[in-house]
Coordinates of C-alpha atoms and ligand atoms in Angstrom, one line a residue:
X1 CA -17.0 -10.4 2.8
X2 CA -15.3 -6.9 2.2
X3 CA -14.3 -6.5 -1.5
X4 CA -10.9 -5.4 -1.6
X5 CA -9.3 -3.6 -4.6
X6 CA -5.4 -3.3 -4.1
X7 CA -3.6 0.1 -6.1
X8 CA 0.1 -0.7 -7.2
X9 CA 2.5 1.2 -9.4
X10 CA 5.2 -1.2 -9.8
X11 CA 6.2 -5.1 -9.5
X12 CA 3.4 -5.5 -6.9
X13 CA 5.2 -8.0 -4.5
X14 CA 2.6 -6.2 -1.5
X15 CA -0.1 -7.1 -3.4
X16 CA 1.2 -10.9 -4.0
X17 CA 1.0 -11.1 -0.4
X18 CA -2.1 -9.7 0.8
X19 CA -3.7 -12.1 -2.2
X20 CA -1.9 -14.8 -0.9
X21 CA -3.1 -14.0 2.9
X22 CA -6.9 -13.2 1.0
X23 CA -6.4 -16.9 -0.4
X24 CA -6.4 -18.6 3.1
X25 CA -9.0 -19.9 5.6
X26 CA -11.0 -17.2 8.0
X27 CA -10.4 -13.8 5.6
X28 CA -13.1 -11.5 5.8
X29 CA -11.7 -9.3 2.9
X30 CA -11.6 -10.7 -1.2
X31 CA -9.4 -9.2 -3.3
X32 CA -12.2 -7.8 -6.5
X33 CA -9.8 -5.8 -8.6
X34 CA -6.4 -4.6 -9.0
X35 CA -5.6 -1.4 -10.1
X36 CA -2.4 0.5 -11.9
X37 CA -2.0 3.7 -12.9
X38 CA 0.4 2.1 -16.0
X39 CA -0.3 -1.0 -18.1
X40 CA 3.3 -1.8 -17.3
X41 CA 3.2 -1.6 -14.1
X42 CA 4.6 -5.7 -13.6
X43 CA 2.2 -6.1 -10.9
X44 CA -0.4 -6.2 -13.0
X45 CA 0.5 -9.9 -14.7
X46 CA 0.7 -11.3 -11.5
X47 CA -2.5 -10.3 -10.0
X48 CA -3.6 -12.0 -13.7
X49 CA -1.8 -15.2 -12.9
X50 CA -3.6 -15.2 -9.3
X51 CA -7.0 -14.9 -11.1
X52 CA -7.7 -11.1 -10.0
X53 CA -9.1 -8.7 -12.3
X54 CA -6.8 -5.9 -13.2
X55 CA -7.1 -2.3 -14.6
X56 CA -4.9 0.2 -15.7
X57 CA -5.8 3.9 -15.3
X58 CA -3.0 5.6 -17.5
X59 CA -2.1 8.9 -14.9
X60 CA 0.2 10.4 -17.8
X61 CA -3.2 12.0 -20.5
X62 CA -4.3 13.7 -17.9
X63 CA -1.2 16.1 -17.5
X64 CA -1.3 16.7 -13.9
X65 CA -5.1 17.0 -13.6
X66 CA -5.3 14.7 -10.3
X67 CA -9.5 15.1 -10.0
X68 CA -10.0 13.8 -13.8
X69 CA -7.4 11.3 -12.8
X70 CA -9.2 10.0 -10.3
X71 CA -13.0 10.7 -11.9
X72 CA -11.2 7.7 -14.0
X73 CA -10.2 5.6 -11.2
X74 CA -13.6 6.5 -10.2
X75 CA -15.0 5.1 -13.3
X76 CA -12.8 1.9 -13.3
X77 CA -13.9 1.0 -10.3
X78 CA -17.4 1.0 -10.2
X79 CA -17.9 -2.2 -12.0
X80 CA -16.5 -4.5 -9.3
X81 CA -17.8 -2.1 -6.5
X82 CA -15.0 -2.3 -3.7
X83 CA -15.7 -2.0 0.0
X84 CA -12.1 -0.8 0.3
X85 CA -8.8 -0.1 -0.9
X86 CA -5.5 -1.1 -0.1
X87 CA -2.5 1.3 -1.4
X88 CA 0.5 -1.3 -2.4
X89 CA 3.5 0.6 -3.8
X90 CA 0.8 3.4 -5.7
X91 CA 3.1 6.0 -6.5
X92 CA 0.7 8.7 -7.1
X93 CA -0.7 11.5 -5.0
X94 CA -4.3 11.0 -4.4
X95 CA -6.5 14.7 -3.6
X96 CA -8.3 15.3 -1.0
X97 CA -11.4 14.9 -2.7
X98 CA -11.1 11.0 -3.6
X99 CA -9.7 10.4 -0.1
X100 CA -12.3 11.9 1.4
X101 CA -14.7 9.1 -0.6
X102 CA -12.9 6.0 1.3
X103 CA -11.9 7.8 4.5
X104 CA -11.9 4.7 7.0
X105 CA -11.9 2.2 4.2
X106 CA -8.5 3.1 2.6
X107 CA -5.0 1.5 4.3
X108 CA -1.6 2.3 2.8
X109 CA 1.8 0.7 3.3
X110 CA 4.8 3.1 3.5
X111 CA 8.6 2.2 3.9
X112 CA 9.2 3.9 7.0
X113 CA 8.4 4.2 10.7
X114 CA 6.6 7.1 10.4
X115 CA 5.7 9.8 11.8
X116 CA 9.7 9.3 10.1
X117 CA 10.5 9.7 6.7
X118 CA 7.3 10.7 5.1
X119 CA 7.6 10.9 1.1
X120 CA 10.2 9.4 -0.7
X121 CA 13.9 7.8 -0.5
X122 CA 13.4 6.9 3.0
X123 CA 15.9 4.0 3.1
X124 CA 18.3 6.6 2.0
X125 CA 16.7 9.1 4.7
X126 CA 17.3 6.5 7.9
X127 CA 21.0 5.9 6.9
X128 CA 21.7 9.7 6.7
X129 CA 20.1 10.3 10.2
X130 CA 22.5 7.5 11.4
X131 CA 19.3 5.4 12.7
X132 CA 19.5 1.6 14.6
X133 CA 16.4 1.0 13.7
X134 CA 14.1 1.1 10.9
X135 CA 11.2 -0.5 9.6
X136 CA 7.5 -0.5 8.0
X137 CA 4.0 1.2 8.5
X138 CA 0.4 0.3 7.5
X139 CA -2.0 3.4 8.3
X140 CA -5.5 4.4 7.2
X141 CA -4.9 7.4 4.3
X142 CA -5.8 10.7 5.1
X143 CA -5.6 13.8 3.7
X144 CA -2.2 14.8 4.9
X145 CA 0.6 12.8 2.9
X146 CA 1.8 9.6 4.7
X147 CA -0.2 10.5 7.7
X148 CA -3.5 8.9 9.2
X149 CA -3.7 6.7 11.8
X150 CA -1.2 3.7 12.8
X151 CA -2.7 0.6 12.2
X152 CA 0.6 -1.7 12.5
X153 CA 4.5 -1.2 12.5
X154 CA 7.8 -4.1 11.9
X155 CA 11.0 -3.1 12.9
X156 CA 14.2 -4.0 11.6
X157 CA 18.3 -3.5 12.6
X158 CA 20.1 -0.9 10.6
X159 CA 23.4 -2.7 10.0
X160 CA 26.8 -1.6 9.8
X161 CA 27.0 -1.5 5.9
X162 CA 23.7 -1.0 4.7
X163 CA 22.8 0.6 1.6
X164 CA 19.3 2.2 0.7
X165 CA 19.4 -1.1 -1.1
X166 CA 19.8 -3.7 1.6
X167 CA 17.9 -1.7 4.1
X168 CA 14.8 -1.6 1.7
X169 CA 15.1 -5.2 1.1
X170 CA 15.4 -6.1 4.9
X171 CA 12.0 -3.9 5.0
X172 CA 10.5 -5.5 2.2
X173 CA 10.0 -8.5 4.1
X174 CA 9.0 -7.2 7.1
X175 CA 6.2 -5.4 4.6
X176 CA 5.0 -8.8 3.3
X177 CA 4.1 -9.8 7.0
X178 CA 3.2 -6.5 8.2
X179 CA 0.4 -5.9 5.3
X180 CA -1.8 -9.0 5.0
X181 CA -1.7 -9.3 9.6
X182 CA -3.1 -5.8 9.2
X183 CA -5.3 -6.3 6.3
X184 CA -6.7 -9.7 7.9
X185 CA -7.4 -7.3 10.9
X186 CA -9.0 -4.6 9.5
X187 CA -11.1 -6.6 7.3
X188 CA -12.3 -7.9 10.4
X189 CA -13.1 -4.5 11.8
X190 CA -9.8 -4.8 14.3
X191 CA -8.0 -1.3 14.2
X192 CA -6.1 -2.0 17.1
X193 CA -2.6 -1.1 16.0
X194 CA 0.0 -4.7 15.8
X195 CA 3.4 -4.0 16.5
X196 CA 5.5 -6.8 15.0
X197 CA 9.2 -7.5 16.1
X198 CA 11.7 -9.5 12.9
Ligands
LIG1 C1 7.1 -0.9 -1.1 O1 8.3 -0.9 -0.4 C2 6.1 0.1 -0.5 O2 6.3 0.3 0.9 C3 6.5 1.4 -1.2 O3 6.7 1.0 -2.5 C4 7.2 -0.4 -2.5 C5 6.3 -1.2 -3.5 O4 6.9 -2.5 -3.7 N1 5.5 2.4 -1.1 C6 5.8 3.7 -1.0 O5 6.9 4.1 -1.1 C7 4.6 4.6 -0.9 N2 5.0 5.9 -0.8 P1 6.0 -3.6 -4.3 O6 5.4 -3.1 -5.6 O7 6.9 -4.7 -4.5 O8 4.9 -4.0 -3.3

């Protein structure tokens, strides 16, 4: 089994569903710990509900100083020794340094269909750029920012209409079915890359 500890930043609905897909029959990954870089972060609560160990890793003491940050990730870690980690909605930029530790064994979800839209706002992005099409990647974390290679993609329509806010929810659920088929995958040591269609 490969210990999995999923990093969130917010209300964690990524994480509900790769601990959901963890929870079923023929999963070679079990999720060990789930990690936030705020106590508030809402996601926290439900991985505690689910039975998940959590931690919080307060980013804000450390005042910018990302390598002390993450010496405390580090640290937080270590008692549930993950095999990997799965980025779900973690809003912080990790160095070089730490991504170097878990190169091949950290995945990250990001809200576009990149190489598009790296960073932030890219609902908001796709609409200005007048795209049909939009959509969801997994991809292993490297260095480089949103970058790393493809490991799955879900489309969805851009509709006459859309907001950043209806687009992102359209995505969201394309991300609940994109993550845990990719995660299932690479647990398994599959890094073929699954293109799914809504
Ligand atoms: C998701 O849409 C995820 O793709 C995005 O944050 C959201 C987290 O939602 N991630 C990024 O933008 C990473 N740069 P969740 O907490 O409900 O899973």
């Amino acid at each position: 089994m490969k210990r999995v500890a999923i990093f969130l930043s917010g209300g964690g609905s990524n994480m509900v569903a790769l601990l959901d897909d963890m929870a079923r029959s023929g999963h070679a990954g079990m999720p060990c710990v789930v990690l936030a870089n705020s106590a508030d972060a809402g996601g926290l609560e439900r991985a505690r509900e689910r039975g998940v160990p959590t931690v919080a890793v307060d980013h804000r003491p450390f005042k910018g100083d990302r390598t002390a940050f993450e010496a405390a990730i580090s640290a937080a870690l270590e008692p549930y020794a993950p095999d990997m980690i799965c980025l779900a909605g973690f809003m912080r930029v990790l160095t070089g340094g730490f991504i170097e530790q878990w190169t091949g064994r950290m995945i990250n979800i990001h809200p576009s269909l990149l190489p598009k839209y790296k960073g932030l706002h890219t609902h908001a992005r796709a609409l200005e750029a007048g795209d049909s099409k939009h959509g969801c990647s997994v991809h292993e974390v490297t260095a480089a920012l949103d970058d790393g290679p493809i490991l799955g993609q879900a489309e969805v329509p851009v509709l006459a209409g859309d907001t950043p806010e209806t687009l992102a929810a359209r995505v969201l659920v394309q991300e609940h079915r994109l993550y845990p088929t990719v995660l299932r995958r690479f647990a398994a040591g599959d890094r073929t890359p699954v293109m799914l269609q809504s």
